[in-house]
PDB file of C-alpha atoms in Angstrom:
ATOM      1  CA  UNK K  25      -3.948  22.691 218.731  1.00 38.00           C
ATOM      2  CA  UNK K  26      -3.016  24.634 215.589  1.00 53.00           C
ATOM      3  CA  UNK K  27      -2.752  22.787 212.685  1.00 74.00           C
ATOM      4  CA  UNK K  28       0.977  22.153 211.399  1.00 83.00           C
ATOM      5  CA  UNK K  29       2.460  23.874 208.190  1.00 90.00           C
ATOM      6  CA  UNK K  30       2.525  21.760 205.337  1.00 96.00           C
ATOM      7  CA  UNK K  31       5.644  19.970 204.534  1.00 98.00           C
ATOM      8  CA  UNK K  32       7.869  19.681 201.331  1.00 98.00           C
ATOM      9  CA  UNK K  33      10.884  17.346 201.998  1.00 98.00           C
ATOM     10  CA  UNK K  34      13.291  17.273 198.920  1.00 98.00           C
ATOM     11  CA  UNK K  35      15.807  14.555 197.963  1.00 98.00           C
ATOM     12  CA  UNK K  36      19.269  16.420 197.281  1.00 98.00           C
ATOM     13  CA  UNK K  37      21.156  15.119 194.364  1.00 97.00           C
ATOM     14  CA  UNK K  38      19.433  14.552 191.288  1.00 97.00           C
ATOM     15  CA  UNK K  39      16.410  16.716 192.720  1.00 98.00           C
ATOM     16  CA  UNK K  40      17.350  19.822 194.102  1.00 98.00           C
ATOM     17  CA  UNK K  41      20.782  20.316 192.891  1.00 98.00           C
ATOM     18  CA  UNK K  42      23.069  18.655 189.782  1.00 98.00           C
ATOM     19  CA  UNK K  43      25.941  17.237 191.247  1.00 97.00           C
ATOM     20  CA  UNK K  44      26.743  14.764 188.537  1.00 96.00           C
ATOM     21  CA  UNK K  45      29.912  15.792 187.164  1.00 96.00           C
ATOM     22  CA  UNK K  46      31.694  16.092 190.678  1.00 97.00           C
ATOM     23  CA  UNK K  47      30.461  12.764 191.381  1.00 96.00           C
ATOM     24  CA  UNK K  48      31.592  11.099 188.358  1.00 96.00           C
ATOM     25  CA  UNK K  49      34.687  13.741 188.478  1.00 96.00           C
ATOM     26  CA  UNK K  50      35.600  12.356 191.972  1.00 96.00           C
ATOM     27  CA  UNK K  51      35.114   8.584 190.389  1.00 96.00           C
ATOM     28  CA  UNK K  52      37.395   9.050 187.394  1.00 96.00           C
ATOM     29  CA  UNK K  53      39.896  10.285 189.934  1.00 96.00           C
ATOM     30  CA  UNK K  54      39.289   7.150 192.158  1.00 95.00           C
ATOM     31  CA  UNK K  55      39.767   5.322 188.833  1.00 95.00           C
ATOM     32  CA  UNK K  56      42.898   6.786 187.873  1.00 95.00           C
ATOM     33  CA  UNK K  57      44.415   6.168 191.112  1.00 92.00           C
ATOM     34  CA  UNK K  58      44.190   2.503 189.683  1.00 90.00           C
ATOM     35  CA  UNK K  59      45.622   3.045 186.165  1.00 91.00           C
ATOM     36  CA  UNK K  60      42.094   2.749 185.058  1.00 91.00           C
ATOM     37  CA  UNK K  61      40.693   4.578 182.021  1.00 89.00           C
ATOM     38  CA  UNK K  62      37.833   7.595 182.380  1.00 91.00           C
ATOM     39  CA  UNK K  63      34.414   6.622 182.248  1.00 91.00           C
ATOM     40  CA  UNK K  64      32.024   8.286 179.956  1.00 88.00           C
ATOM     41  CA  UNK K  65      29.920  10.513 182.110  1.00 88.00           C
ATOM     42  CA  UNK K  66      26.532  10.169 179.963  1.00 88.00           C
ATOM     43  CA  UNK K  67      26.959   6.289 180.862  1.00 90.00           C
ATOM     44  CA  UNK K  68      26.857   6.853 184.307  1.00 91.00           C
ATOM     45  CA  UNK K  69      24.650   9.983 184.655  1.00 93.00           C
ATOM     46  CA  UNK K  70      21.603   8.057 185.615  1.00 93.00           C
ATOM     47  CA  UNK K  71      23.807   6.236 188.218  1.00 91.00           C
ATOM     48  CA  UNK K  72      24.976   9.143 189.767  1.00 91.00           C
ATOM     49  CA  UNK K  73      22.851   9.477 192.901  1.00 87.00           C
ATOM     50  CA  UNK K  74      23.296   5.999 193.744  1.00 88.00           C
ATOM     51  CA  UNK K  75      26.911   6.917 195.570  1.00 88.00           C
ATOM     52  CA  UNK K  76      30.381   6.076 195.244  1.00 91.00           C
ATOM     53  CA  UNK K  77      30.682   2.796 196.226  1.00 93.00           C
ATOM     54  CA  UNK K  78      27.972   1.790 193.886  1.00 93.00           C
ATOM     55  CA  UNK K  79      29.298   3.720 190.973  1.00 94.00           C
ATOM     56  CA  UNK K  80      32.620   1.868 191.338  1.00 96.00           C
ATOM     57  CA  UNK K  81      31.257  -1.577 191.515  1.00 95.00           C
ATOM     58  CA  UNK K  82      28.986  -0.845 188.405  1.00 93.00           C
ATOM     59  CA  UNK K  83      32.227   0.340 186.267  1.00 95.00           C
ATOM     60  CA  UNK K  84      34.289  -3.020 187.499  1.00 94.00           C
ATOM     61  CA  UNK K  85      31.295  -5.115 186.745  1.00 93.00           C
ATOM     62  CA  UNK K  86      31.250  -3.229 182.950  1.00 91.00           C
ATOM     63  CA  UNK K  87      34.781  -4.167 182.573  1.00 90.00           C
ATOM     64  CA  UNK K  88      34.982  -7.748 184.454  1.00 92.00           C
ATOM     65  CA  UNK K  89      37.434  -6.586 186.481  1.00 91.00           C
ATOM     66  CA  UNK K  90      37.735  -8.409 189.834  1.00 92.00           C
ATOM     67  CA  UNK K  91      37.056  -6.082 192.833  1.00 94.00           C
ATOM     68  CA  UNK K  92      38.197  -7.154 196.065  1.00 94.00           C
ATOM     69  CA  UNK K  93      36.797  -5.317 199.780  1.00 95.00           C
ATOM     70  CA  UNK K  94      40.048  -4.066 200.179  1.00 95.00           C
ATOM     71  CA  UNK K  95      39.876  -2.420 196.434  1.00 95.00           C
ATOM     72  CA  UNK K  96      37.079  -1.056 196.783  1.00 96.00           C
ATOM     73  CA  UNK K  97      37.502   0.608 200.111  1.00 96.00           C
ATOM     74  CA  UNK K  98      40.353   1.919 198.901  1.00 96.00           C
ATOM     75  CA  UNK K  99      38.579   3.482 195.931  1.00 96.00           C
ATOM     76  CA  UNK K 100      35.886   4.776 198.030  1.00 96.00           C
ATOM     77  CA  UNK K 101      38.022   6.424 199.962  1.00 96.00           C
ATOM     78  CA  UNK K 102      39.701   8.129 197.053  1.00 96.00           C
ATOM     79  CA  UNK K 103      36.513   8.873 195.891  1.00 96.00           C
ATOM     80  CA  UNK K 104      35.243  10.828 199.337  1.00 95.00           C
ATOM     81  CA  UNK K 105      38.545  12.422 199.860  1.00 96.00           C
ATOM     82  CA  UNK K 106      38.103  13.723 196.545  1.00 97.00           C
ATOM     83  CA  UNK K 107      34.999  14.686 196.400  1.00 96.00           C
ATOM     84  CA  UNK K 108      35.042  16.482 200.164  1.00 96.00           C
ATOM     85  CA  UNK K 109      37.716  18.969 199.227  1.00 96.00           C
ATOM     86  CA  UNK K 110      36.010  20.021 195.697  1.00 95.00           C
ATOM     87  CA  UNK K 111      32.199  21.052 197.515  1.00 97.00           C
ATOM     88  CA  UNK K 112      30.608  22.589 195.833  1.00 97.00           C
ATOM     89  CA  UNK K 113      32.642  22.174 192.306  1.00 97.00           C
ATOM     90  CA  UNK K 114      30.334  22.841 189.326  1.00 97.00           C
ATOM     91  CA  UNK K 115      26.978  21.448 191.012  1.00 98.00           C
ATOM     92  CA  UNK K 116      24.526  24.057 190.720  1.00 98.00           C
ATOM     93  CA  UNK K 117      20.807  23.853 191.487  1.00 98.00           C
ATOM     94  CA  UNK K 118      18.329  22.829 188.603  1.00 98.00           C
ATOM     95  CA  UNK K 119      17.464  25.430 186.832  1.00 98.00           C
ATOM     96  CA  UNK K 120      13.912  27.137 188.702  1.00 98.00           C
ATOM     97  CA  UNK K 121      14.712  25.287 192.015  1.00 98.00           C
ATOM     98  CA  UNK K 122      15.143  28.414 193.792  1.00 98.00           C
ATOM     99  CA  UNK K 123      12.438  29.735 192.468  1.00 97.00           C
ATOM    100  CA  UNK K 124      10.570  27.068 193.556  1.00 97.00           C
ATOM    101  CA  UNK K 125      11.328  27.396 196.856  1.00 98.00           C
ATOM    102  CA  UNK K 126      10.829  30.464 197.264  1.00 98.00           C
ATOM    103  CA  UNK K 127       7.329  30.357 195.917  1.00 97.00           C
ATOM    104  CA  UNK K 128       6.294  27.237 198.260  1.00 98.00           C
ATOM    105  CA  UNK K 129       7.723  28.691 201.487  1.00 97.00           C
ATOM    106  CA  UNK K 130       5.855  32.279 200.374  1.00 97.00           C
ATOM    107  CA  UNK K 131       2.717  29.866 200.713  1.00 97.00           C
ATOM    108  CA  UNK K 132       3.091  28.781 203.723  1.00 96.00           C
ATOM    109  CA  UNK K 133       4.943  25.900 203.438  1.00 97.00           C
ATOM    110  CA  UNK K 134       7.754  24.075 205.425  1.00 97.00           C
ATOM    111  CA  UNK K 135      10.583  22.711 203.518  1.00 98.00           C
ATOM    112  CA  UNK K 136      12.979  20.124 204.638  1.00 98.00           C
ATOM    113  CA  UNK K 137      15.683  17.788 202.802  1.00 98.00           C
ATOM    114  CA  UNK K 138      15.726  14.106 203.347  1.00 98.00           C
ATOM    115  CA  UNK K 139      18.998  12.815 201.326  1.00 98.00           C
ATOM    116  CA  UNK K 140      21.353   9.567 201.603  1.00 96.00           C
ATOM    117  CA  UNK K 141      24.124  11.593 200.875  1.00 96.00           C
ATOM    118  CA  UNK K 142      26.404  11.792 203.976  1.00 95.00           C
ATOM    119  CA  UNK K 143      25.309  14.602 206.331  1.00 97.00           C
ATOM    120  CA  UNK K 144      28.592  16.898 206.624  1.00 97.00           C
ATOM    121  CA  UNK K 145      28.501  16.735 202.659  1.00 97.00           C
ATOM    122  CA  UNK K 146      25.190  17.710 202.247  1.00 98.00           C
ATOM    123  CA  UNK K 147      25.025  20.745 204.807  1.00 98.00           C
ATOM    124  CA  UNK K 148      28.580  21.781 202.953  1.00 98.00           C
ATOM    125  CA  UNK K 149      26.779  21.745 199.391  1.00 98.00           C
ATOM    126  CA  UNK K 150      23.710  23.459 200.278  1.00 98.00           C
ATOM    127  CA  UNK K 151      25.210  26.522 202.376  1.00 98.00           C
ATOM    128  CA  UNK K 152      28.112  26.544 199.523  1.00 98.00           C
ATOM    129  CA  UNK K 153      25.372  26.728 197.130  1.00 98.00           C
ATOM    130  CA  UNK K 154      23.128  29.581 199.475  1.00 98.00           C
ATOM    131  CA  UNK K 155      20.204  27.649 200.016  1.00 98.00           C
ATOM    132  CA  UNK K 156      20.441  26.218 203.627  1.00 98.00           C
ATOM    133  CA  UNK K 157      18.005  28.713 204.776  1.00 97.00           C
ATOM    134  CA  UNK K 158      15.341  27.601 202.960  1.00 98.00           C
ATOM    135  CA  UNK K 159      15.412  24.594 205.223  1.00 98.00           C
ATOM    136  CA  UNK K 160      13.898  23.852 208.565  1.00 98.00           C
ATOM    137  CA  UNK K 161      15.403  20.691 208.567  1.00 98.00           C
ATOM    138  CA  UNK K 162      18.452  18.837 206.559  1.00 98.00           C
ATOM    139  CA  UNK K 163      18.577  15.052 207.213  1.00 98.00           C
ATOM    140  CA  UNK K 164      21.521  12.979 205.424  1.00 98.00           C
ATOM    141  CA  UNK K 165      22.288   9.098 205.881  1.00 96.00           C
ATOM    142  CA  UNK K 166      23.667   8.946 209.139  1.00 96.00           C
ATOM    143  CA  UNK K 167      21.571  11.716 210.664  1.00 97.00           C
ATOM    144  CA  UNK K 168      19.522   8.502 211.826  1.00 97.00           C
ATOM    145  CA  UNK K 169      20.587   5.145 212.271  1.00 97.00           C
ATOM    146  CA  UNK K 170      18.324   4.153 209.318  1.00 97.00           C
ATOM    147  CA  UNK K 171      18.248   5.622 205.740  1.00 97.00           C
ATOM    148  CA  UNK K 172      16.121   5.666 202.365  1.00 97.00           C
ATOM    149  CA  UNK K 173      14.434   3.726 201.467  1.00 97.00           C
ATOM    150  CA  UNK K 174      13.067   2.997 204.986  1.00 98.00           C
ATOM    151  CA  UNK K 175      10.393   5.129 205.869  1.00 98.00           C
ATOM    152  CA  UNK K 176      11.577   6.040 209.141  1.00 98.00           C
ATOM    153  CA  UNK K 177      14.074   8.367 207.430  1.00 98.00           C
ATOM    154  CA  UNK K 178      11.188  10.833 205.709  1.00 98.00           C
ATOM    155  CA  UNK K 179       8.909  10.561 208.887  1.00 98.00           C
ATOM    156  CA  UNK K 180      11.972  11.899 211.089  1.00 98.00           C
ATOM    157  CA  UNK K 181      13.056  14.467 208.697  1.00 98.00           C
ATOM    158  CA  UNK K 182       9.446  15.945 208.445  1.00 98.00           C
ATOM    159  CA  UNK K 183       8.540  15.280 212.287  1.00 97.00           C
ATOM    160  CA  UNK K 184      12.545  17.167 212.857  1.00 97.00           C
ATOM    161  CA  UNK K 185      11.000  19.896 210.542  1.00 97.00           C
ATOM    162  CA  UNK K 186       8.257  20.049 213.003  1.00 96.00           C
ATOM    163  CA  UNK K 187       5.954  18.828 210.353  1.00 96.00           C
ATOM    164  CA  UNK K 188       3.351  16.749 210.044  1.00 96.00           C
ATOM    165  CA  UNK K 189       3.470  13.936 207.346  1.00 97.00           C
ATOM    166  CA  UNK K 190      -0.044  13.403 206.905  1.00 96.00           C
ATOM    167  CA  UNK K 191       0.656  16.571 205.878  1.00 97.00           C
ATOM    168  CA  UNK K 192       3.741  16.436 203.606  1.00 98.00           C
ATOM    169  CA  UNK K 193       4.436  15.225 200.134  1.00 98.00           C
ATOM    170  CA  UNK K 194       7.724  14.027 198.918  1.00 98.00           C
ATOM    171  CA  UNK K 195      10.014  15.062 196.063  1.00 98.00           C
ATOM    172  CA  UNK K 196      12.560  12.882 194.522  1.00 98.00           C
ATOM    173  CA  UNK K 197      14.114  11.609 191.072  1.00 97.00           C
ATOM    174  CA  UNK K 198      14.551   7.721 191.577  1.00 95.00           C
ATOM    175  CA  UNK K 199      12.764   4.587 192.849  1.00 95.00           C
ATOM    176  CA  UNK K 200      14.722   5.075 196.523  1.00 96.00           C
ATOM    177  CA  UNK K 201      12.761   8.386 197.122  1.00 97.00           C
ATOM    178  CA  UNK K 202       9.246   6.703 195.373  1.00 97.00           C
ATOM    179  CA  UNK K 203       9.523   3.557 197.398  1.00 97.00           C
ATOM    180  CA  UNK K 204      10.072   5.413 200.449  1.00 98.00           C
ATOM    181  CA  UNK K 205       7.524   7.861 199.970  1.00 98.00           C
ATOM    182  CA  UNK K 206       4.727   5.041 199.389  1.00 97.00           C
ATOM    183  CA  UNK K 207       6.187   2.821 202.287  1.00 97.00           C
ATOM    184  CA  UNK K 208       5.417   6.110 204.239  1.00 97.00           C
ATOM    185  CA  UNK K 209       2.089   6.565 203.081  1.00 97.00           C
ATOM    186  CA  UNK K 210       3.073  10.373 202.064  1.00 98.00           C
ATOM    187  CA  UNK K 211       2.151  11.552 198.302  1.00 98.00           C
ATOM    188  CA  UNK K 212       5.664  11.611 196.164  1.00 98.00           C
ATOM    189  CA  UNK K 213       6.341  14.304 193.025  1.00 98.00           C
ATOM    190  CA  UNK K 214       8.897  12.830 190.554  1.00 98.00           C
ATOM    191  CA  UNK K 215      11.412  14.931 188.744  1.00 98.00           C
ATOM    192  CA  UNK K 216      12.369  13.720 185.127  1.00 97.00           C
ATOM    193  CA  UNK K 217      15.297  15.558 184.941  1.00 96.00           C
ATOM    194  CA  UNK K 218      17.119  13.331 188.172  1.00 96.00           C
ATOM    195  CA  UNK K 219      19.100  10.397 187.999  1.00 96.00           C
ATOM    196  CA  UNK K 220      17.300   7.285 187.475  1.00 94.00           C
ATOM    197  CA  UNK K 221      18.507   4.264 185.133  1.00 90.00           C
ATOM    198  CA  UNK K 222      14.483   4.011 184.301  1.00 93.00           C
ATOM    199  CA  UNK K 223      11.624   6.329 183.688  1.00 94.00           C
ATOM    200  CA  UNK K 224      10.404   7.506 186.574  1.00 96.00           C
ATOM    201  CA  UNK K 225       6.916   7.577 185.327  1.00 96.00           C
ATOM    202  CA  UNK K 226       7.138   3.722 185.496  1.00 97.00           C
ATOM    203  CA  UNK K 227       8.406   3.584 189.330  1.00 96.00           C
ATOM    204  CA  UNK K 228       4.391   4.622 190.030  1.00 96.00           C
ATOM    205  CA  UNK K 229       5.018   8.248 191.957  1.00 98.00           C
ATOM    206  CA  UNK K 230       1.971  10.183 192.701  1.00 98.00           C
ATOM    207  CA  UNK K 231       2.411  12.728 189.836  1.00 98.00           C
ATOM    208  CA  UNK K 232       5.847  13.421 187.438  1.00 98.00           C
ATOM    209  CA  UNK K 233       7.135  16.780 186.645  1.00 98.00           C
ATOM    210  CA  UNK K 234       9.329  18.124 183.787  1.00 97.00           C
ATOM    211  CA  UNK K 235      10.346  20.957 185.366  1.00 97.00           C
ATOM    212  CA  UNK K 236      10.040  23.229 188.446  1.00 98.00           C
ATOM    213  CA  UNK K 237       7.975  25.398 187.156  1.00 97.00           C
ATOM    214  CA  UNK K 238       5.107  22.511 187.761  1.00 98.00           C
ATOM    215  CA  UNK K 239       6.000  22.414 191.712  1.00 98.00           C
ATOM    216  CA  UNK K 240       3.341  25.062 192.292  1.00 97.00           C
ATOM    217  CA  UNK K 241       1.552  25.032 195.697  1.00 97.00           C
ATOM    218  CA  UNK K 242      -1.760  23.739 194.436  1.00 97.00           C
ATOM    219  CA  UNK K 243      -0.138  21.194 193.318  1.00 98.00           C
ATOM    220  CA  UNK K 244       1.017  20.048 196.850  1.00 97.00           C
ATOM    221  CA  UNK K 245      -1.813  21.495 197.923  1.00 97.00           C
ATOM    222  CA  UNK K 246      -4.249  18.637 195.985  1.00 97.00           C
ATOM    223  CA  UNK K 247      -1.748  15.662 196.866  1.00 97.00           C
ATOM    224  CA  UNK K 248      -2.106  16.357 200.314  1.00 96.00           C
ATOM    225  CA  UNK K 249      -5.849  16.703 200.399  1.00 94.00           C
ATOM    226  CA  UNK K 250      -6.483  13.345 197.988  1.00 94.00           C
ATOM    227  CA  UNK K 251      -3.385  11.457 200.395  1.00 90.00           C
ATOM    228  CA  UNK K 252      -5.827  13.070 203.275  1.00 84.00           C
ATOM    229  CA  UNK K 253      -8.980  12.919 201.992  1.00 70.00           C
TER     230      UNK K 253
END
């Protein structure tokens, strides 16, 4: 049998593409809904991937504000139907992402996303943004009836990528995609430009990167033979 391209799975927001002001654009608008005041988006950057439910319930815990279920369905809901008509807003991909891409899949690799965000938003974004064909697979939360950080979700996306993930490395900016990764047993990269509330050099990923210009194929290339060897 021929052996299997190697595999790249991305995380989505926070990794691949900034998507932090919509997010806490689509909060604030949540908020407002309630008479509440605008958060302060460099507060809540590093909270940004987490979604909007726990965005919300982070800002009423910061102002001891009661939140009831009801509430805060309600301000989900605002949030989503917010967010959903303003795809692809000002998110852009981090700067040299396409690049990167680019260069990986011109070695030989197989790229795939593996992202809790839900699945109709994240195919939206990333054709919006041009980049769904640099994906053999796209895999949001309720492409499976499991999600980050069980491991199930990053063997499924690689294995629908027609990977193989003792072949595959994972990249990701928080301690979702790291504990995942290791649960997995598949080497993880760590972006230090995501959205984490702590250094991701202390969440123990396989190696951290600054920018994308370190995502090099020898690089992927070495993870997969030490994970391997």
């Amino acid at each position: 049998m021929d052996e299997k391209s190697p595999t790249i799975v991305f995380d989505l927001d926070g990794t691949l593409v900034d998507t932090a002001d919509d997010l806490i654009a689509s909060l604030n608008h949540a908020l407002a809904a309630q008479g509440m005041r605008r958060v302060d988006p460099s507060w809540l950057r590093p909270y940004a991937g987490h979604g909007g439910r726990a965005m919300i319930e982070r800002v009423y815990a910061a102002e001891r504000l009661a939140l009831s279920p009801g509430l805060l369905d309600a301000l989900v809901k605002g949030f989503l139907d917010h967010y959903s008509g303003s795809i692809p807003g000002v998110s852009r991909p981090f700067p040299g992402a396409v690049e990167s891409l680019e260069r990986l899949a011109d070695a030989g690799f197989r790229l795939a996303v593996c992202t809790n965000k839900p699945q109709d938003y994240s195919d939206r974004l990333l054709a919006a943004l041009g980049l769904t064909r640099h994906f053999a697979a796209i895999c949001g939360a309720d492409a499976f009836t499991f999600r980050k950080p069980d491991p199930r979700h990053l063997v499924e996306t690689i294995l629908r990528a027609d990977g193989d993930p003792d072949r595959s490395v994972m990249v990701g900016d928080s301690r979702t995609d790291v504990d995942t990764a290791r649960a997995a047993g598949i080497p993880v990269i760590a972006v230090a430009f995501g959205y984490s509330d702590v250094r991701v050099h202390d969440l123990g990923p396989s190696v951290v990167i600054a920018d994308f210009g370190e995502l090099t194929p020898d690089l992927a290339r070495r993870l997969i033979s030490a994970a391997t060897g």
